[in-house]
Coordinates of C-alpha atoms in Angstrom, one line a residue:
Q189 CA -18.5 2.1 -4.4
V190 CA -15.0 2.3 -2.9
Q191 CA -12.3 4.5 -4.1
L192 CA -8.5 4.3 -3.3
V193 CA -6.5 7.4 -4.1
E194 CA -2.7 7.1 -3.9
S195 CA -0.2 9.9 -3.6
G196 CA 3.4 10.6 -2.8
G197 CA 5.3 9.0 -5.6
G198 CA 8.0 10.7 -7.6
L199 CA 11.6 10.8 -8.6
V200 CA 14.3 10.5 -5.9
Q201 CA 18.0 9.8 -5.8
A202 CA 19.4 6.6 -4.3
G203 CA 19.5 6.9 -0.5
G204 CA 16.6 9.3 -0.4
S205 CA 13.1 8.9 1.1
L206 CA 9.5 9.0 0.0
R207 CA 6.2 8.6 1.8
L208 CA 3.3 7.1 0.0
S209 CA -0.3 7.5 1.1
C210 CA -3.5 5.7 0.1
A211 CA -6.8 7.2 1.1
A212 CA -9.9 5.1 1.1
S213 CA -13.4 6.6 0.7
G214 CA -16.9 5.6 -0.3
S215 CA -19.3 3.0 1.1
I216 CA -17.1 1.4 3.7
F217 CA -18.3 -0.4 6.8
S218 CA -15.0 -2.0 7.9
I219 CA -11.4 -2.3 6.6
N220 CA -9.3 -5.4 7.4
T221 CA -5.9 -6.0 5.7
M222 CA -4.2 -3.1 3.9
G223 CA -1.1 -3.5 1.8
W224 CA 1.3 -2.1 -0.7
Y225 CA 2.4 -4.0 -3.8
R226 CA 4.7 -2.9 -6.6
Q227 CA 5.3 -3.8 -10.2
A228 CA 8.5 -3.1 -12.1
P229 CA 8.6 -3.1 -15.9
G230 CA 8.6 -6.6 -17.2
K231 CA 8.1 -8.1 -13.8
Q232 CA 5.1 -9.5 -11.9
R233 CA 3.4 -7.5 -9.2
E234 CA 4.9 -8.3 -5.8
L235 CA 4.0 -7.8 -2.2
V236 CA 5.9 -5.0 -0.4
A237 CA 4.2 -4.8 3.0
I238 CA 0.9 -5.5 4.6
I239 CA -0.7 -4.4 7.9
I240 CA -3.6 -6.2 9.6
S241 CA -6.4 -4.4 11.5
D242 CA -4.7 -5.3 14.8
G243 CA -1.6 -3.4 13.6
S244 CA 0.6 -6.5 12.9
T245 CA 2.8 -6.1 9.9
N246 CA 4.7 -8.2 7.4
Y247 CA 7.4 -7.1 4.9
A248 CA 9.1 -8.4 1.9
D249 CA 12.7 -9.3 2.7
S250 CA 14.0 -6.8 0.2
V251 CA 12.5 -3.8 2.1
K252 CA 12.8 -5.0 5.7
G253 CA 14.6 -2.3 7.8
R254 CA 14.1 0.4 5.1
F255 CA 10.3 0.6 4.7
T256 CA 7.6 1.1 7.3
I257 CA 3.9 0.5 6.7
S258 CA 1.3 2.2 8.9
R259 CA -2.4 3.0 8.9
D260 CA -4.7 5.6 10.3
N261 CA -8.0 3.8 10.9
A262 CA -10.0 6.8 11.8
K263 CA -9.0 8.6 8.5
K264 CA -8.9 5.4 6.5
I265 CA -5.4 6.1 5.2
L266 CA -2.6 3.7 4.6
Y267 CA 1.0 4.9 4.5
L268 CA 4.4 3.6 3.3
Q269 CA 7.5 5.3 4.6
M270 CA 10.4 4.4 2.3
N271 CA 13.9 5.2 3.4
S272 CA 17.3 4.4 2.0
L273 CA 15.7 3.9 -1.5
K274 CA 17.6 1.9 -4.1
P275 CA 17.3 1.9 -7.9
E276 CA 15.8 -1.6 -7.7
D277 CA 12.9 -0.1 -5.7
T278 CA 11.8 1.7 -8.9
A279 CA 8.2 0.5 -9.8
V280 CA 4.6 1.4 -9.8
Y281 CA 3.3 1.1 -6.3
Y282 CA -0.3 0.0 -5.7
C283 CA -2.3 -0.1 -2.5
N284 CA -4.7 -2.9 -1.8
V285 CA -7.4 -2.8 0.8
A286 CA -9.9 -5.5 2.0
V287 CA -13.2 -3.7 2.5
R288 CA -16.5 -4.8 3.8
R289 CA -19.3 -2.5 2.6
T290 CA -21.9 -3.8 5.0
I291 CA -21.9 -6.4 7.8
Y292 CA -23.9 -8.7 5.5
V293 CA -21.5 -9.0 2.6
P294 CA -18.1 -10.6 2.3
W295 CA -14.7 -8.9 2.2
I296 CA -13.7 -7.5 -1.2
N297 CA -10.2 -6.4 -2.2
Y298 CA -9.8 -3.1 -4.0
W299 CA -6.8 -1.7 -5.8
G300 CA -5.6 1.8 -6.1
Q301 CA -4.6 3.3 -9.5
G302 CA -0.9 3.1 -8.7
T303 CA 1.8 5.7 -8.2
Q304 CA 5.2 5.8 -9.9
V305 CA 8.3 5.6 -7.8
T306 CA 11.6 6.2 -9.6
V307 CA 15.0 5.9 -7.8
S308 CA 18.0 7.2 -9.8
S309 CA 21.5 6.0 -9.1

């Protein structure tokens, strides 16, 4: 089995910063795409940022220039540095990781349990 444990969420004032982490553990042969998604109350889950195994990244327009996604492949940890936070960034943030448990099976996407980020005005 594969576990994703997120941390780093909390309450912050507008303009502040937070750093989210997502640690992957368990039966993992290889990790491909890693990403952060968020879901605000009453809204659909949306992509925030993704990072491919080669280090290339992609961001939602709403967070470009403010958020930075990174990964530590050796430790199997995904990060999201969030700066200049706005009240509209308030949401539950989820990590998503594409994992291959052995070389003989297909890639499977796993989700973390979510971490709450609240930005006050």
